[in-house]
Coordinates of C-alpha atoms in Angstrom, one line a residue:
Chain A
M418 CA 73.0 96.3 40.4
A419 CA 71.9 93.8 38.8
T420 CA 75.3 92.2 39.8
A421 CA 74.8 93.4 43.5
Q422 CA 71.6 91.8 42.7
S423 CA 73.1 88.9 42.0
L424 CA 76.0 87.9 44.1
H425 CA 73.1 89.0 47.6
Q426 CA 71.4 85.2 44.9
S427 CA 74.5 83.1 44.9
R428 CA 75.2 84.4 49.4
K429 CA 72.0 82.9 50.0
R430 CA 71.4 80.2 47.8
K431 CA 75.2 78.9 49.1
N432 CA 73.7 80.2 52.7
A433 CA 71.1 78.1 52.5
V434 CA 72.7 74.9 51.6
M435 CA 74.9 75.5 54.3
M436 CA 72.4 75.2 56.5
A437 CA 70.6 72.2 55.7
L438 CA 73.9 70.6 55.1
C439 CA 74.0 71.2 58.9
V440 CA 70.1 70.0 59.6
I441 CA 70.7 66.9 57.6
A442 CA 74.1 66.2 60.0
A443 CA 72.1 66.3 62.8
G444 CA 69.4 64.0 61.4
I445 CA 71.9 61.4 60.4
G446 CA 73.3 61.8 64.3
L447 CA 70.2 60.5 65.5
A448 CA 69.4 58.6 62.9
W449 CA 72.1 56.4 64.0
L450 CA 70.7 56.2 67.0
A451 CA 67.4 55.4 66.2
L452 CA 69.2 52.6 64.3
I453 CA 71.3 51.0 66.3
L454 CA 68.6 51.4 68.8
G455 CA 65.8 49.5 67.3
A456 CA 68.0 46.7 66.4
L457 CA 69.2 46.3 69.4
L458 CA 65.2 46.7 71.0
Y459 CA 64.7 44.1 67.7
K460 CA 66.9 40.9 68.4
G461 CA 67.2 41.5 71.2
L462 CA 63.2 41.3 73.1
S463 CA 62.9 38.1 71.0
G464 CA 65.0 36.5 73.7
V465 CA 64.5 38.0 76.8
N466 CA 62.2 35.8 79.4
L467 CA 62.8 34.1 82.7
A468 CA 65.5 32.2 82.2
V469 CA 67.8 34.9 81.1
F470 CA 68.0 36.0 84.4
T471 CA 67.9 32.4 86.1
E472 CA 69.7 30.1 84.7
M473 CA 73.3 29.8 83.8
T474 CA 74.8 30.2 80.9
P475 CA 74.4 27.2 78.0
P476 CA 77.1 25.2 76.7
P477 CA 76.8 25.4 73.4
G478 CA 74.2 24.7 71.4
D479 CA 71.3 24.1 74.4
A480 CA 69.7 27.2 75.6
G481 CA 70.1 29.2 78.6
G482 CA 70.8 32.8 80.7
L483 CA 72.8 35.1 81.5
L484 CA 72.6 34.4 85.6
N485 CA 76.5 34.1 86.3
A486 CA 77.7 36.4 83.8
I487 CA 74.5 39.8 85.4
Y488 CA 75.9 38.5 89.0
G489 CA 79.8 38.7 87.9
S490 CA 79.0 42.6 85.7
I491 CA 77.3 43.5 89.8
V492 CA 80.1 42.3 91.8
M493 CA 83.1 43.1 90.3
T494 CA 81.5 47.0 89.0
I495 CA 80.2 47.7 92.8
I496 CA 84.1 46.7 94.5
G497 CA 85.1 48.4 91.3
I498 CA 83.4 52.1 91.9
V499 CA 84.0 51.1 95.4
V500 CA 87.3 51.3 95.5
G501 CA 87.9 54.0 92.6
T502 CA 85.6 57.2 94.5
P503 CA 87.1 57.5 97.4
I504 CA 90.1 57.4 95.7
G505 CA 88.7 60.1 92.7
V506 CA 86.5 62.2 95.1
L507 CA 90.5 62.3 97.4
A508 CA 92.1 63.9 94.9
G509 CA 89.3 65.7 93.3
T510 CA 88.8 66.9 97.0
Y511 CA 92.4 68.3 96.9
M512 CA 92.6 70.0 93.3
A513 CA 89.6 72.3 94.1
E514 CA 90.2 72.8 97.8
Y515 CA 94.0 72.7 99.4
G516 CA 96.1 72.3 95.8
R517 CA 93.4 75.5 93.8
F518 CA 96.5 76.9 92.8
S519 CA 99.7 74.0 93.3
K520 CA 101.0 73.1 90.2
L521 CA 100.2 69.9 92.0
T522 CA 97.2 70.1 90.9
T523 CA 97.4 71.5 87.5
V524 CA 100.2 68.2 86.6
V525 CA 97.1 65.6 88.3
R526 CA 94.2 67.9 86.5
F527 CA 96.5 67.0 83.3
I528 CA 97.4 63.4 84.0
N529 CA 94.2 63.2 85.2
D530 CA 92.6 63.9 80.9
I531 CA 94.9 61.9 80.3
L532 CA 93.4 59.0 81.7
L533 CA 90.1 59.4 80.7
S534 CA 90.8 58.8 77.6
A535 CA 93.4 56.5 77.7
P536 CA 92.1 52.8 75.8
S537 CA 90.2 50.6 78.1
I538 CA 92.7 48.2 77.0
I539 CA 95.6 49.5 77.8
V540 CA 94.3 49.7 81.4
G541 CA 93.6 45.9 80.7
L542 CA 97.0 44.9 80.2
F543 CA 98.6 46.9 83.4
V544 CA 96.4 45.5 86.2
Y545 CA 97.6 42.4 83.2
E546 CA 101.0 43.2 84.7
L547 CA 100.5 43.9 88.3
M548 CA 98.2 41.2 89.6
V549 CA 97.7 39.0 87.4
R550 CA 100.6 38.1 86.7
P551 CA 102.0 37.3 90.4
M552 CA 98.9 35.2 90.9
G553 CA 100.2 33.5 88.3
H554 CA 96.0 33.1 87.1
F555 CA 93.1 35.1 85.8
S556 CA 91.7 36.6 89.4
A557 CA 87.4 38.6 89.5
I558 CA 89.1 41.1 91.9
A559 CA 91.7 42.0 88.5
G560 CA 88.9 42.8 87.4
A561 CA 87.7 44.8 89.5
V562 CA 90.9 47.1 90.1
A563 CA 91.5 47.2 86.3
L564 CA 87.8 49.0 86.4
S565 CA 88.1 50.2 89.6
I566 CA 91.2 52.3 87.6
L567 CA 88.4 53.9 85.4
V568 CA 86.1 55.0 87.8
I569 CA 89.2 57.4 89.0
P570 CA 89.6 59.9 86.4
V571 CA 85.3 60.1 86.0
V572 CA 84.9 61.0 90.0
V573 CA 88.4 62.8 89.8
R574 CA 87.2 65.6 87.4
T575 CA 83.7 65.9 88.3
T576 CA 84.5 66.2 92.2
E577 CA 86.5 69.4 91.0
D578 CA 84.3 70.7 88.7
M579 CA 81.9 70.4 90.4
L580 CA 83.9 72.2 94.1
N581 CA 85.1 74.4 92.2
L582 CA 81.0 76.0 91.2
V583 CA 80.1 75.7 95.4
P584 CA 80.6 79.6 95.8
N585 CA 84.1 80.2 98.5
A586 CA 80.7 82.7 100.3
L587 CA 80.4 79.5 102.2
R588 CA 83.5 78.1 102.8
E589 CA 84.0 81.5 104.4
A590 CA 81.3 81.9 106.6
G591 CA 81.8 78.1 107.6
T592 CA 85.9 78.6 108.4
A593 CA 84.6 82.4 110.0
I594 CA 82.4 80.6 113.3
G595 CA 85.3 78.4 114.1
A596 CA 85.0 75.2 112.0
P597 CA 88.8 73.9 110.9
R598 CA 88.9 73.7 107.0
W599 CA 88.5 69.4 107.0
V600 CA 85.6 70.1 109.1
V601 CA 84.2 72.4 106.4
I602 CA 85.0 70.7 103.2
R603 CA 82.5 67.7 104.9
S604 CA 79.3 69.2 105.9
V605 CA 79.4 72.7 103.5
A606 CA 81.1 72.2 99.8
Y607 CA 80.5 68.2 100.3
R608 CA 77.2 69.5 100.8
A609 CA 76.9 71.6 98.0
A610 CA 78.1 69.0 95.4
L611 CA 77.0 66.5 96.1
S612 CA 74.3 66.2 93.7
G613 CA 77.6 66.9 90.8
I614 CA 79.2 63.8 92.4
V615 CA 76.7 61.7 92.7
T616 CA 76.0 62.5 89.4
G617 CA 80.0 61.8 88.5
I618 CA 79.5 58.7 89.8
L619 CA 76.8 57.1 87.7
L620 CA 78.1 57.8 84.9
A621 CA 81.6 56.1 86.4
I622 CA 79.2 53.5 87.1
A623 CA 77.9 53.0 83.6
R624 CA 81.4 53.7 81.5
I625 CA 82.5 50.8 83.9
S626 CA 79.1 48.8 82.9
G627 CA 80.4 48.4 79.2
E628 CA 83.9 47.8 79.5
T629 CA 85.2 44.6 77.4
A630 CA 87.8 45.3 76.4
P631 CA 89.7 45.7 80.8
L632 CA 88.6 42.5 82.0
L633 CA 89.2 40.3 79.0
F634 CA 92.4 39.6 80.4
T635 CA 92.1 40.1 84.2
A636 CA 88.5 38.3 85.3
L637 CA 89.3 35.9 81.9
N638 CA 85.2 34.6 81.7
N639 CA 83.9 31.4 83.1
Q640 CA 81.3 29.5 82.1
F641 CA 79.8 28.4 85.2
W642 CA 78.3 30.1 89.0
S643 CA 81.8 31.6 90.8
S644 CA 81.2 34.2 93.6
N645 CA 84.8 33.2 94.3
L646 CA 87.3 36.4 94.2
N647 CA 90.1 35.3 93.5
A648 CA 89.0 32.7 90.4
P649 CA 87.9 33.9 87.4
M650 CA 84.3 35.3 86.7
A651 CA 82.1 36.5 83.9
S652 CA 80.7 39.2 82.9
L653 CA 78.1 40.0 80.7
P654 CA 80.0 42.5 78.1
V655 CA 83.0 39.3 77.9
T656 CA 79.8 37.1 77.6
I657 CA 78.3 39.0 74.5
F658 CA 81.8 39.3 73.2
Q659 CA 82.3 35.4 73.1
F660 CA 78.7 34.5 72.3
A661 CA 78.4 36.7 69.1
L662 CA 81.7 35.3 67.8
S663 CA 80.2 31.9 68.1
P664 CA 78.5 30.3 65.2
Y665 CA 75.9 28.7 68.1
E666 CA 71.9 30.2 66.9
E667 CA 71.1 30.7 70.7
W668 CA 74.5 31.4 71.9
Q669 CA 74.5 34.6 69.2
Q670 CA 70.9 35.2 71.0
L671 CA 71.3 36.2 74.9
A672 CA 74.2 38.1 73.5
W673 CA 72.0 40.4 72.1
T674 CA 69.9 39.8 75.4
G675 CA 72.4 40.6 77.0
A676 CA 73.4 43.8 75.1
L677 CA 70.7 44.9 75.3
I678 CA 70.0 45.1 79.3
I679 CA 73.4 46.5 79.4
T680 CA 72.7 48.9 77.5
L681 CA 69.2 50.0 78.6
T682 CA 71.4 49.5 82.1
V683 CA 74.0 52.7 80.8
L684 CA 71.7 54.6 78.8
G685 CA 69.3 54.2 81.8
L686 CA 72.0 55.8 84.7
S687 CA 73.3 58.3 82.1
I688 CA 70.0 59.7 81.5
I689 CA 69.4 60.4 85.4
A690 CA 72.4 61.9 86.1
R691 CA 71.3 64.3 83.3
S692 CA 68.6 64.9 84.6
L693 CA 70.4 65.6 88.2
T694 CA 72.5 67.9 86.9
G695 CA 69.8 69.2 84.7
R696 CA 67.9 70.7 87.8
R697 CA 71.2 72.3 88.9
E698 CA 71.1 74.3 86.5
D699 CA 67.6 75.5 86.9
R700 CA 68.2 76.9 89.6
Chain B
M575 CA 87.3 83.5 144.3
S576 CA 89.6 84.7 141.8
A577 CA 91.6 81.7 142.0
V578 CA 88.5 80.0 141.0
S579 CA 87.7 81.4 138.2
E580 CA 91.6 81.5 137.0
A581 CA 91.4 78.0 137.3
A582 CA 88.5 77.6 135.5
T583 CA 89.8 80.2 132.8
S584 CA 92.9 77.2 132.8
S585 CA 90.9 74.6 132.3
A586 CA 88.7 75.6 129.4
M587 CA 91.8 77.5 127.6
R588 CA 93.5 73.8 128.2
T589 CA 90.0 72.6 126.7
R590 CA 89.9 74.8 123.7
E591 CA 94.2 74.3 123.0
A592 CA 92.9 70.7 123.0
T593 CA 90.7 71.1 121.1
V594 CA 92.6 73.2 118.4
R595 CA 95.1 70.6 118.2
R596 CA 92.0 68.0 117.0
F597 CA 91.1 69.7 114.6
A598 CA 94.8 71.0 113.3
F599 CA 95.5 67.0 113.3
T600 CA 92.3 65.5 112.0
D601 CA 92.9 68.8 108.6
M602 CA 96.0 67.8 108.9
V603 CA 95.4 63.7 108.3
F604 CA 92.4 65.2 106.2
R605 CA 94.9 67.0 104.1
A606 CA 97.4 64.3 103.3
A607 CA 94.3 61.1 102.3
T608 CA 93.4 64.3 99.7
R609 CA 97.1 65.3 98.9
A610 CA 98.1 61.4 98.7
S611 CA 94.9 60.1 96.2
A612 CA 95.6 63.0 94.2
I613 CA 99.3 62.5 94.0
L614 CA 97.9 58.2 93.4
V615 CA 96.2 59.5 90.2
L616 CA 100.1 60.1 88.5
V617 CA 101.5 57.1 90.3
L618 CA 98.5 55.6 88.2
L619 CA 99.1 56.6 84.1
G620 CA 103.8 55.8 85.9
G621 CA 102.6 53.2 86.5
V622 CA 101.6 52.4 83.5
A623 CA 104.3 53.3 81.6
I624 CA 106.6 51.3 83.2
S625 CA 104.2 48.0 84.1
L626 CA 103.7 48.3 80.2
I627 CA 108.0 49.0 78.9
A628 CA 108.5 45.6 82.1
G629 CA 106.3 43.5 79.5
S630 CA 108.0 44.5 76.3
W631 CA 110.7 44.2 76.8
E632 CA 111.7 41.0 76.6
A633 CA 110.5 41.7 72.7
L634 CA 111.8 44.8 71.7
S635 CA 115.3 43.8 73.7
K636 CA 114.6 40.4 70.2
F637 CA 113.7 43.0 67.9
G638 CA 115.2 46.0 68.4
I639 CA 114.0 48.1 66.2
S640 CA 112.8 46.5 63.4
F641 CA 109.9 45.1 66.1
L642 CA 107.7 48.7 63.9
S643 CA 109.3 47.7 60.6
T644 CA 108.4 43.9 59.7
E645 CA 105.0 42.9 59.0
S646 CA 104.6 39.5 59.6
W647 CA 103.0 38.0 63.0
N648 CA 103.2 35.1 63.4
P649 CA 103.3 32.8 66.2
V650 CA 105.1 29.7 65.0
T651 CA 107.9 30.8 64.0
E652 CA 108.1 33.2 66.6
N653 CA 108.2 36.5 64.2
F654 CA 106.7 38.9 65.5
G655 CA 106.1 42.0 63.4
A656 CA 103.4 45.7 64.5
L657 CA 104.3 47.5 60.9
A658 CA 100.7 45.2 60.2
P659 CA 98.9 46.9 63.1
I660 CA 99.9 50.3 63.3
Y661 CA 99.1 50.4 59.7
G662 CA 95.4 49.1 60.5
T663 CA 95.3 51.7 63.6
I664 CA 96.1 54.8 61.9
V665 CA 94.0 53.9 59.0
T666 CA 90.6 53.3 60.2
S667 CA 91.7 56.4 62.7
A668 CA 92.3 59.3 60.2
I669 CA 89.1 58.2 58.1
A670 CA 87.0 57.2 60.7
I671 CA 88.3 61.4 61.3
I672 CA 88.0 62.6 58.5
I673 CA 84.4 62.0 57.8
A674 CA 83.3 62.6 61.1
V675 CA 84.8 66.4 61.1
P676 CA 82.9 67.6 58.8
I677 CA 79.4 65.6 60.5
G678 CA 80.2 67.0 64.1
I679 CA 80.8 70.3 63.1
G680 CA 77.2 70.5 60.9
I681 CA 75.9 68.9 63.7
A682 CA 77.0 72.0 66.4
V683 CA 76.8 74.6 63.4
F684 CA 72.8 72.7 63.8
L685 CA 72.6 73.1 67.7
T686 CA 74.0 76.9 68.6
E687 CA 72.5 78.5 65.5
L688 CA 69.8 76.6 63.7
C689 CA 67.5 74.9 65.7
P690 CA 64.9 75.5 68.2
R691 CA 65.3 75.9 71.8
P692 CA 63.0 73.7 72.6
L693 CA 64.4 70.6 71.0
R694 CA 67.9 72.1 71.6
R695 CA 68.9 69.9 75.1
P696 CA 67.1 66.8 73.3
I697 CA 68.4 66.7 70.6
G698 CA 72.3 67.5 72.6
I699 CA 71.3 64.5 75.0
A700 CA 70.8 62.7 72.1
V701 CA 73.9 63.2 70.3
E702 CA 74.9 62.9 74.1
L703 CA 74.0 59.9 74.9
L704 CA 75.4 57.7 71.2
A705 CA 79.0 58.4 73.6
G706 CA 77.4 56.7 76.4
I707 CA 77.0 52.5 74.3
P708 CA 79.5 50.4 75.3
S709 CA 81.5 49.9 73.0
I710 CA 80.5 46.4 72.7
I711 CA 77.5 47.3 71.4
Y712 CA 78.7 49.1 68.5
G713 CA 80.9 45.6 67.2
I714 CA 77.8 43.0 67.2
W715 CA 75.8 46.2 65.7
G716 CA 78.2 46.7 63.1
L717 CA 79.3 42.7 62.7
F718 CA 75.1 41.7 62.6
V719 CA 73.5 44.9 61.4
F720 CA 76.0 47.5 59.4
A721 CA 78.7 44.7 57.9
P722 CA 76.3 42.7 55.8
F723 CA 74.0 46.1 54.6
L724 CA 77.5 47.0 53.5
Q725 CA 78.2 44.1 52.3
T726 CA 75.2 43.6 50.2
T727 CA 74.5 46.8 48.6
I728 CA 77.3 49.6 49.5
Q729 CA 80.7 47.9 48.5
P730 CA 79.3 46.3 44.6
F731 CA 78.5 50.0 44.3
I732 CA 82.0 51.0 45.1
I733 CA 83.5 48.4 43.7
W734 CA 81.1 48.3 40.3
L735 CA 81.8 52.0 39.8
F736 CA 84.9 52.6 40.3
K737 CA 86.4 49.0 37.8
G738 CA 87.8 51.8 35.6
V739 CA 89.3 54.4 37.7
P740 CA 93.5 54.1 37.9
G741 CA 94.0 54.1 42.1
L742 CA 90.6 54.3 43.1
N743 CA 89.7 51.0 41.6
S744 CA 92.8 49.7 43.8
L745 CA 91.6 51.8 47.1
F746 CA 88.3 49.9 46.6
A747 CA 89.4 46.8 45.3
G748 CA 87.0 43.7 46.1
P749 CA 85.1 41.2 47.3
P750 CA 83.2 42.7 49.8
Y751 CA 83.5 40.8 51.9
G752 CA 81.6 43.3 54.9
I753 CA 83.8 43.4 57.4
G754 CA 87.5 44.7 57.2
L755 CA 89.1 48.2 57.2
L756 CA 86.6 50.9 55.7
T757 CA 83.4 49.0 57.9
S758 CA 85.4 49.9 61.4
S759 CA 86.5 53.1 60.2
L760 CA 82.5 53.8 59.8
I761 CA 82.3 52.5 62.7
L762 CA 84.9 54.0 64.4
A763 CA 83.5 57.3 62.9
I764 CA 79.8 57.3 64.5
M765 CA 81.8 56.6 68.1
V766 CA 84.0 59.2 68.0
L767 CA 81.1 61.6 66.1
P768 CA 79.9 62.9 70.5
F769 CA 82.9 63.6 71.7
I770 CA 83.7 66.6 68.8
T771 CA 80.4 67.8 68.7
S772 CA 80.3 68.1 71.9
I773 CA 83.0 69.6 72.1
T774 CA 83.0 72.3 68.9
K775 CA 79.7 73.0 70.8
D776 CA 81.1 73.9 74.1
V777 CA 83.4 76.4 72.4
F778 CA 81.1 77.7 69.5
D779 CA 79.9 79.3 73.0
T780 CA 82.3 80.7 73.8
V781 CA 82.8 83.5 70.3
P782 CA 81.9 86.5 72.5
A783 CA 78.5 87.3 71.0
V784 CA 78.8 90.4 70.0
L785 CA 81.5 89.0 67.9
K786 CA 78.6 87.1 65.9
E787 CA 75.9 90.1 66.1
S788 CA 78.0 92.9 64.5
A789 CA 78.5 90.3 61.8
Y790 CA 75.6 90.1 61.3
G791 CA 74.8 93.7 61.7
I792 CA 76.8 94.5 58.4
G793 CA 74.8 91.8 56.6
C794 CA 76.7 88.3 56.5
T795 CA 74.7 85.1 56.9
T796 CA 74.6 82.5 59.3
W797 CA 77.6 80.5 57.4
E798 CA 79.3 83.3 56.6
V799 CA 79.3 83.6 60.5
T800 CA 80.5 80.5 61.3
R801 CA 82.4 80.0 58.6
R802 CA 84.5 83.8 59.1
V803 CA 83.6 84.5 62.8
T804 CA 82.6 81.5 64.7
I805 CA 85.4 78.7 62.7
P806 CA 88.7 80.8 62.9
Y807 CA 87.3 82.5 66.7
T808 CA 87.7 78.3 68.0
R809 CA 89.4 76.7 65.5
V810 CA 92.9 75.4 69.0
G811 CA 89.3 74.1 70.4
I812 CA 87.5 72.5 67.6
M813 CA 91.3 71.4 66.6
G814 CA 91.5 69.9 70.3
G815 CA 88.4 67.6 70.0
V816 CA 89.5 66.7 66.5
M817 CA 92.8 65.4 69.0
L818 CA 90.5 63.8 71.2
G819 CA 88.5 62.2 69.3
L820 CA 91.3 60.4 67.3
G821 CA 93.1 59.3 70.3
R822 CA 89.3 57.8 71.0
A823 CA 89.8 56.1 68.0
L824 CA 93.7 54.7 68.0
G825 CA 92.2 53.3 71.5
E826 CA 89.1 52.0 71.2
T827 CA 88.9 48.3 70.9
M828 CA 85.9 46.7 70.6
A829 CA 83.9 47.6 68.3
V830 CA 86.7 47.0 66.0
T831 CA 87.2 43.7 67.3
F832 CA 84.0 43.1 65.8
V833 CA 84.5 44.0 62.3
I834 CA 87.9 44.8 61.2
G835 CA 88.2 41.2 60.2
N836 CA 92.3 40.7 61.5
A837 CA 94.4 39.8 59.5
H838 CA 97.7 40.2 59.9
R839 CA 98.9 41.5 56.7
I840 CA 98.2 45.4 55.2
S841 CA 96.0 45.9 51.4
A842 CA 95.3 49.1 49.4
S843 CA 91.9 47.7 49.6
L844 CA 89.9 49.7 52.4
F845 CA 87.4 46.7 52.0
A846 CA 89.8 44.7 53.1
P847 CA 90.0 42.5 56.2
G848 CA 93.1 44.0 58.6
T849 CA 93.8 44.8 62.4
T850 CA 94.3 47.3 64.4
I851 CA 96.5 47.4 68.1
S852 CA 93.7 46.3 70.3
A853 CA 92.0 44.5 68.6
T854 CA 95.3 41.6 67.7
I855 CA 95.7 42.4 71.6
A856 CA 92.0 41.9 72.5
N857 CA 91.9 38.5 70.0
E858 CA 94.9 37.0 70.7
F859 CA 96.4 37.9 74.8
T860 CA 94.0 35.2 76.3
E861 CA 95.6 32.9 73.8
A862 CA 99.2 33.3 73.7
D863 CA 101.8 30.6 74.8
G864 CA 105.6 31.3 74.8
A865 CA 106.8 35.1 76.3
I866 CA 107.8 36.3 73.5
Y867 CA 104.1 36.3 72.0
T868 CA 103.2 37.7 75.3
S869 CA 105.8 39.8 75.5
S870 CA 105.0 41.4 71.8
L871 CA 101.9 41.6 71.9
V872 CA 102.1 44.6 76.1
A873 CA 104.8 45.7 72.9
L874 CA 101.9 46.1 71.1
G875 CA 100.1 47.9 73.6
L876 CA 103.6 50.1 74.8
I877 CA 103.7 51.4 71.3
L878 CA 99.1 52.1 71.8
F879 CA 99.7 54.1 74.3
I880 CA 102.4 56.8 73.6
I881 CA 101.1 57.7 70.4
T882 CA 97.7 58.0 72.9
F883 CA 98.8 60.0 75.3
I884 CA 101.0 61.6 72.6
I885 CA 97.2 62.8 70.7
L886 CA 95.7 63.1 73.9
A887 CA 98.1 66.1 75.8
L888 CA 98.5 67.8 73.0
A889 CA 94.3 68.1 72.4
R890 CA 94.1 69.3 76.3
Y891 CA 97.0 71.8 75.3
M892 CA 94.8 73.1 72.9
L893 CA 92.1 72.9 75.3
L894 CA 94.2 74.6 77.9
R895 CA 95.0 76.8 75.7
I896 CA 90.9 78.1 74.6
D897 CA 89.9 77.9 78.3
S898 CA 92.2 80.3 79.6
R899 CA 91.7 82.8 76.7
T900 CA 88.2 82.6 78.1
G901 CA 89.5 83.3 80.9
A902 CA 87.1 79.7 81.9

């Protein structure tokens, strides 16, 4: 009786200890997020002023802004999304609609999942070999292509998942009134899965707007304003990389401010994306 | 009269046939477009492999298999070996995983068993936001905030603590630079934590409630249910999540580039600066002059590609297995 009692006590103690460790683990996870965001706000906010958004990146030791870098990031992100999204949506459509049970779909899904987590620097090397080396110079368009390669797997994945959630009865109803397959897909399946697909695109924007590694040796960087897609172009992440590792205080401050801008953009996009799907789950 | 109606019917038939033909044609075009896009995904991966092999050919044919076992990395004498970056990549990723796995599983247990329901979603989202923060942010934070903190507090303490312990004193030998292998590992651990957590949480949710309830029914504590029912049931899925995290850690570039120190050497001490494959490429590629230098860097990329491909393929295979078991 006494041993049974003590065994029970020791099991309860062990349980309490392990559960406390789990709570601590969750605390650690949240603490890191708070620490990183706190440092970003603390160091980044002090540098936020109008000049950041209206002036070009300065030469070493001078004050200036991030206008050309912000512009470059926006341009390359938009091109990356415009190129990558249709391919991703179409591929996802094939996998969920036409070829749901085909072998090709299984293979593409497997490869796509690998591309989804493949190191982005490898994509940079690929585009370097594919475009920069034959063209003979770095260019914004090469950077945008590298970004679009990162967009595709994200969009493929969400499009397929979301189309698979559309009930088959909806498609059957469309087919029953004589609509051909692609009309059913366009006006029934896409419409039903729209918020999910948009979520995927938002997540893709969030992912590529902070990517540095694939731009390092495709778009390179540019100290000056450039809207020429066939020439090197500045981008926010690469500028942060260059400025943060420099010994100049003004550059480091701009790097922190740029980091804050990127983080707020990315977190904002992912929160919007999540709230879109969140509403879906409730319905 | 009947002729007129016949003509009308046949013309209606004809428009109908034309419409059907047009529908069939557009459907075929759309189908072909979707199929071509799906195949493009395969072509992309194949293209990556081919371009990396082509780009690294010069270095691989010059150095051969000894490329993998040479520590020297000398742009002046154009003698390159991948051993130091490979070592750094594997050591930092391994330590990151060792740190992140228990914490990730702990958070997953917290979220599925302990957390009050209204807090579950916000905390889950907060942990996943860690995954959304771009790599370069971890880098700048690691370099300016985390590394100085380690340098002034934790590292001197650990060096002092293990000074007299054989083995550990060379593993944690000074001086405390702040940046180095261990700092990179810690940053990587934070970065892969959300991946491991969210997959573990997802596979925990696949455990049938009946299984857990029967264990609770015979008087098991929450920990015993987790240890004896949930974790064994989801082992394959957790392994898949860990592999996925490992794949991320191996290829992580910017954060590591900031805090690794970029030294092409293998040191016993975890406090010493080192380098990883991705950090080497990120740092040196644009400055590499000479075909053999560039080619060696691409060869490093090829090695990274092969390692991550294998790890990620294993991860997907394991996750597929747990998916097929639950019928999801």
